[in-house]
Coordinates of C-alpha atoms in Angstrom, one line a residue:
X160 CA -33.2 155.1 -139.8
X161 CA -35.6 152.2 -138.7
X162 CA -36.0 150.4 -135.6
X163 CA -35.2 147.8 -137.1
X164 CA -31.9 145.9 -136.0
X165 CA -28.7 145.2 -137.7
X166 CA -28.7 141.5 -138.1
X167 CA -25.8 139.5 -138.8
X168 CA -26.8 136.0 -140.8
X169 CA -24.1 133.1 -140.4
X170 CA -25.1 129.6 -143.6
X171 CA -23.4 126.9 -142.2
X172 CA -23.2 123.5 -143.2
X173 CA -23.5 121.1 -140.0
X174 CA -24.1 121.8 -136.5
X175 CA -20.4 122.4 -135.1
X176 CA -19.9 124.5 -138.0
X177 CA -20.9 127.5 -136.1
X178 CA -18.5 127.4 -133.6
X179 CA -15.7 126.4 -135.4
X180 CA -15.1 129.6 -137.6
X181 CA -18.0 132.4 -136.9
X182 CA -18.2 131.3 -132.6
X183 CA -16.0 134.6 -132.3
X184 CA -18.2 137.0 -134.5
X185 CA -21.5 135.1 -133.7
X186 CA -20.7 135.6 -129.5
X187 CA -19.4 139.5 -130.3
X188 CA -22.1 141.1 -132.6
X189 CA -24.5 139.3 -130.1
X190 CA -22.7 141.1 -126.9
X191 CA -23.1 144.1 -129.0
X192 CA -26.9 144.2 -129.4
X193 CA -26.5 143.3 -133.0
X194 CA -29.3 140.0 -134.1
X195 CA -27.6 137.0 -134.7
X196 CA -29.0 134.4 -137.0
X197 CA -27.7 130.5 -137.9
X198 CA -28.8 128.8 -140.7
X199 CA -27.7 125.2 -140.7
X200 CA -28.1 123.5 -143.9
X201 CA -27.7 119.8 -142.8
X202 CA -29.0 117.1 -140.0
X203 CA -24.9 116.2 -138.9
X204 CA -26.6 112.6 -139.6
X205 CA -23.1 111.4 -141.0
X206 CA -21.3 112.4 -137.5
X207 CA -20.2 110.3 -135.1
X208 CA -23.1 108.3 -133.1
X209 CA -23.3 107.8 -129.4
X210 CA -20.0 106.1 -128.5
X211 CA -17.8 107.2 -131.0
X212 CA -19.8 104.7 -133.2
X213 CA -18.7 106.0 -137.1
X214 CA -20.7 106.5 -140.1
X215 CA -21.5 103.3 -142.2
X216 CA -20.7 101.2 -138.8
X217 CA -22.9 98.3 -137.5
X218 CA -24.8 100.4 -134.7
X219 CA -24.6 103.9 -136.5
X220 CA -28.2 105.4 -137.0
X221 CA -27.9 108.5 -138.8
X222 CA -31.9 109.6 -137.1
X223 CA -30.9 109.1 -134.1
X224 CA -27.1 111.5 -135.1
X225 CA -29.3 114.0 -136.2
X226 CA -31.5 114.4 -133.0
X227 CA -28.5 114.3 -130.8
X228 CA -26.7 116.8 -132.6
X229 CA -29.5 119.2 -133.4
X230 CA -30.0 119.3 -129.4
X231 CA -25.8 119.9 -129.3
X232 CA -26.0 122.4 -131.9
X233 CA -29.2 124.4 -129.8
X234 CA -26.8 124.1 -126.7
X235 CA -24.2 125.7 -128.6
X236 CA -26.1 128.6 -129.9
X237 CA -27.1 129.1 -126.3
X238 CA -23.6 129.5 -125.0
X239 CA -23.1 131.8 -128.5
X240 CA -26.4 133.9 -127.7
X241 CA -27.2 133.2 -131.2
X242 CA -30.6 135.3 -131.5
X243 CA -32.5 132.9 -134.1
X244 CA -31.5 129.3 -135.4
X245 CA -33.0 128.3 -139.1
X246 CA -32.4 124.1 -140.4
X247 CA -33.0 123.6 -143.4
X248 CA -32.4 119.7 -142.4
X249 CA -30.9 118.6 -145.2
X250 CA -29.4 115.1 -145.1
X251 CA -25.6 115.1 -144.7
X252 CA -23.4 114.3 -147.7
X253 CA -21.0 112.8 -145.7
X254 CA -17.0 113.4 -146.5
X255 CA -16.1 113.5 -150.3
X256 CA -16.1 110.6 -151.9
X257 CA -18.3 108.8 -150.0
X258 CA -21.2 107.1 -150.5
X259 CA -23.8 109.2 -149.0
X260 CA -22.5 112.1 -151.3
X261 CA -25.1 110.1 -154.0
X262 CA -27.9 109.6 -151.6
X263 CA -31.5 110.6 -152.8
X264 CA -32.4 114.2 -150.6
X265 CA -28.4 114.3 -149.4
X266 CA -27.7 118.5 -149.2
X267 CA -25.1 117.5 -151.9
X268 CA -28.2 116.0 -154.5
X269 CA -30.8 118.6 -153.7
X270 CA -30.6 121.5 -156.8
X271 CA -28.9 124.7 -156.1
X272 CA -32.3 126.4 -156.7
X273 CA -34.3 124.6 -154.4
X274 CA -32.1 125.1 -151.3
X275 CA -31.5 128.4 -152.6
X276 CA -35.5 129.2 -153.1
X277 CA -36.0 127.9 -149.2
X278 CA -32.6 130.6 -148.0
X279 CA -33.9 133.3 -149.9
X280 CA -37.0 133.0 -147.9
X281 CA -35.1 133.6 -144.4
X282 CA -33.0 136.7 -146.0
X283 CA -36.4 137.7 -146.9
X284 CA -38.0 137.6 -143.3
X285 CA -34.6 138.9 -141.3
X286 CA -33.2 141.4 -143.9
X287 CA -29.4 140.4 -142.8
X288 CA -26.9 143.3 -143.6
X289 CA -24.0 140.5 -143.5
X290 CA -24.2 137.6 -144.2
X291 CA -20.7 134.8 -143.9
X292 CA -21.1 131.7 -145.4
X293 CA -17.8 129.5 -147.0
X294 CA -15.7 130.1 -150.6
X295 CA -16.6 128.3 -153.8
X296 CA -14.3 125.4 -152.8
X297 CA -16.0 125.4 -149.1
X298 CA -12.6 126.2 -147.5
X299 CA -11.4 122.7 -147.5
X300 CA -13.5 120.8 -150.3
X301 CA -16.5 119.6 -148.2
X302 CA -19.4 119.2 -150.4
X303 CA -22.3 120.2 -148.0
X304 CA -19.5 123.0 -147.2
X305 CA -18.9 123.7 -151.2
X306 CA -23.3 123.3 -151.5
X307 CA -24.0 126.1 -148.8
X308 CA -21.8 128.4 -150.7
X309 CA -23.7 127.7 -153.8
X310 CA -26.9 128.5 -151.9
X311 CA -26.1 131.8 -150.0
X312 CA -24.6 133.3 -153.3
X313 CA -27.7 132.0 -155.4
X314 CA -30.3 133.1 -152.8
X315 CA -29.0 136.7 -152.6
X316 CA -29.0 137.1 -156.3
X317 CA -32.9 135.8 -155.9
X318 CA -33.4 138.5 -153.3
X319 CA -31.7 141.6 -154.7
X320 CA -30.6 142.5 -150.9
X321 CA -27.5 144.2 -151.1
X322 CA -25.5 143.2 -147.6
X323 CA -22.2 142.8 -146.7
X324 CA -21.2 139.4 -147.9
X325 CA -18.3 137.9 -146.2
X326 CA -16.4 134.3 -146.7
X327 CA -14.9 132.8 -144.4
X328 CA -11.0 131.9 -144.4
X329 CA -7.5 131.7 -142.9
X330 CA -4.5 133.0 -143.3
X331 CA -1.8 131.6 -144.5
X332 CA 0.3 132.6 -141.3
X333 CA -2.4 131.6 -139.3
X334 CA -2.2 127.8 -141.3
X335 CA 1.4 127.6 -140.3
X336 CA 0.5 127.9 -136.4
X337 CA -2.6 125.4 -136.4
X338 CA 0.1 123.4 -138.3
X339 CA 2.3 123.7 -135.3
X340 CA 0.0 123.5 -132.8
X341 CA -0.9 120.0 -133.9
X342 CA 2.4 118.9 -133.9
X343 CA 2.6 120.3 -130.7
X344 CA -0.2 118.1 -129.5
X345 CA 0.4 115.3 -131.5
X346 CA 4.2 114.5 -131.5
X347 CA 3.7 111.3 -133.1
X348 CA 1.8 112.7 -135.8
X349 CA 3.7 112.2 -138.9
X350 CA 4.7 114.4 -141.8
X351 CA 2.0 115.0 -144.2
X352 CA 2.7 112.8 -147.6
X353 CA 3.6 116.1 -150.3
X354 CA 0.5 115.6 -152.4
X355 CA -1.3 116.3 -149.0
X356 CA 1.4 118.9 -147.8
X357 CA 0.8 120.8 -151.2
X358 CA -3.4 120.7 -151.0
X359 CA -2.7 121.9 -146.9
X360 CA -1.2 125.2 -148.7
X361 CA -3.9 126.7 -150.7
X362 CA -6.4 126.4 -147.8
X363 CA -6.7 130.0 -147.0
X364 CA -5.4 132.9 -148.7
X365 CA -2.3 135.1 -148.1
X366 CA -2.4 137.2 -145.2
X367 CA -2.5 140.5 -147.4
X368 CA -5.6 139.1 -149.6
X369 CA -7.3 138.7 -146.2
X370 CA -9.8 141.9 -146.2
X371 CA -11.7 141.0 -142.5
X372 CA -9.6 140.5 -139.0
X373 CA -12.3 140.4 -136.6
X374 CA -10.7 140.3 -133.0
X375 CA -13.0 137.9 -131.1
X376 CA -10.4 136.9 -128.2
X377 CA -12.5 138.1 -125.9
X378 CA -15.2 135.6 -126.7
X379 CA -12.3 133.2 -127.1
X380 CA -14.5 130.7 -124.1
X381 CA -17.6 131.0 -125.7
X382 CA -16.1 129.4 -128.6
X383 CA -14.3 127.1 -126.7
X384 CA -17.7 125.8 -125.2
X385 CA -19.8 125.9 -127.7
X386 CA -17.6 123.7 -129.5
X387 CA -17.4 121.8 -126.3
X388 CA -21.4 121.4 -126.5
X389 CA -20.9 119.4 -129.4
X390 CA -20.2 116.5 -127.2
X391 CA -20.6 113.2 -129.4
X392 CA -17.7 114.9 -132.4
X393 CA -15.3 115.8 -130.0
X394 CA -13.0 113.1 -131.4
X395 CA -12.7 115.1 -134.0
X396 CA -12.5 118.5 -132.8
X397 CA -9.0 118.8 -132.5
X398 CA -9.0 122.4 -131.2
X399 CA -10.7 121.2 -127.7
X400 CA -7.4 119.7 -126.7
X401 CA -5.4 122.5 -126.4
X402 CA -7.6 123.8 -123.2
X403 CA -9.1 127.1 -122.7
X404 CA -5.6 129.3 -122.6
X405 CA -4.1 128.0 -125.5
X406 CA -7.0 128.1 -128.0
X407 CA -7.8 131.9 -127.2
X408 CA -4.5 132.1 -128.3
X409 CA -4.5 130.5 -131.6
X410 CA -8.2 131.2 -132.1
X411 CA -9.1 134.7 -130.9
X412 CA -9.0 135.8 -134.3
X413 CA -11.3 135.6 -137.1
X414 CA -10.8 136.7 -140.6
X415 CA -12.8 136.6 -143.7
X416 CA -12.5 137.7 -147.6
X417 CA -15.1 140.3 -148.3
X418 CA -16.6 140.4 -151.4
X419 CA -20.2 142.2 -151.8
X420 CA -20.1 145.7 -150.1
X421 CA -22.3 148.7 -150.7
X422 CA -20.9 150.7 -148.0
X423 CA -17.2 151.4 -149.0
X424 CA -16.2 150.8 -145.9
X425 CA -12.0 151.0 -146.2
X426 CA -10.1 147.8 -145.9
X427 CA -8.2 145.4 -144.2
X428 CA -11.5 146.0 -142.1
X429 CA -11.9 145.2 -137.9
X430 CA -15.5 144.9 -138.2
X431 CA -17.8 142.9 -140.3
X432 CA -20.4 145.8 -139.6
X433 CA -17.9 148.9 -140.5
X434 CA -19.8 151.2 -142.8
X435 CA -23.1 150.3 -141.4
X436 CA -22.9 151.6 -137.8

């Protein structure tokens, strides 16, 4: 035994990334004495600017996105407790196919093995014994998203550390429900086109594949704000329309695919630290 904390280490691709699917876990372990740290890959320079202004729009200055947002994303890890925040200040790639995927020093251009050389660092310094970060498709094809992955999974093989490693996901049941709830909020919205229908269904995995249910509903407003405190995208957080009520209802769980463990810990799992406390 060592004084030494457990520590649970969250990669994330842009600041609002946190919130969106660790907020739960990243607002419990802290409540639980357990060290939280966030490493955010990218700036957010390819968010929205002041006013809604979008990426690639006369007015849009990606600097001035990235200051904003990096004071949005220290608001948020205040409401999350988040114990330590790490940026590795990448430029953002932007959505796929566009054209900042191809920009010189864009997160998306930069080799695995430098990002992953500057991670492996941090796991170095805060010994994490989990550590989340996305699947090899970045749950829904985002290249900074798919690029973090590439990066946690190259950096632990550099370190040797032998954590928990987690992905993060959704079920499938859980898919059908968001589905519904934007149709709920949106009854204009049309029906998906079926080549979009059909991509909509492999996001996630089937509910028994899922090994991780971590029940954060409890911390259901700290998510809520903390996505909240990232003011400037809330056009496109569609999850702060629902009010306070209704997303603790759809959103008080989060669930992930384990896949490094050295503890044996039995799963389905309710506890991204179960075999280690």
């Amino acid at each position: 035994m060592t004084d030494r904390p457990l520590t649970l280490m969250a990669v994330h691709a842009h600041p609002d990334d946190e919130a969106t699917g660790t907020g739960g876990v990243l607002a419990r372990y802290a409540a639980e004495g357990i060290r939280t740290v966030l490493v955010t890959c990218t700036d957010g320079g390819c968010g929205d600017g002041a006013g809604g202004v979008k990426p690639g729009d006369p007015g849009h200055d990606p600097a001035a996105v990235a200051l904003m947002r990096r004071q949005e994303l220290e608001a948020s890890c205040e409401v999350l407790k988040v114990s330590d925040l790490e940026m590795l200040d990448y430029a953002d790639s932007g959505m796929i196919g566009w054209p900042s995927n191809d920009a010189p020093g864009s997160f998306w251009q930069t080799p695995v093995e430098e990002g992953a050389a500057r991670l492996a660092e941090l796991m170095r310094h805060y010994r994490p014994d989990v550590v989340v970060t996305y699947d090899e498709n970045g749950f829904y094809g985002h290249p900074d998203h798919i690029q973090a992955h590439r990066i946690t999974m190259a950096a632990l093989e550099m370190t040797e550390l032998t954590p928990k490693v987690y992905w993060t996901t959704m079920p499938h049941s859980g898919m059908k429900r968001f589905g519904e709830a934007m149709r709920e909020f949106h009854e204009d919205m049309p029906e998906p086109d079926p080549a979009e229908a059909a991509a909509m269904a492999e996001i996630g995995l089937p509910d028994d594949e899922i090994t991780t249910w971590v029940d954060t509903t409890a911390f259901s407003g700290q998510k809520f704000d903390a996505l909240a405190a990232h003011a400037s995208q809330g056009e496109n957080i569609f999850f702060l329309k629902m009010g306070k009520e209704r997303f603790g209802e759809l959103m008080g769980m989060e669930t992930f695919l384990r896949v490094q463990d050295a503890t044996g810990a039995a799963v389905p799992e309710n506890d991204l630290f179960a075999g280690l406390r």
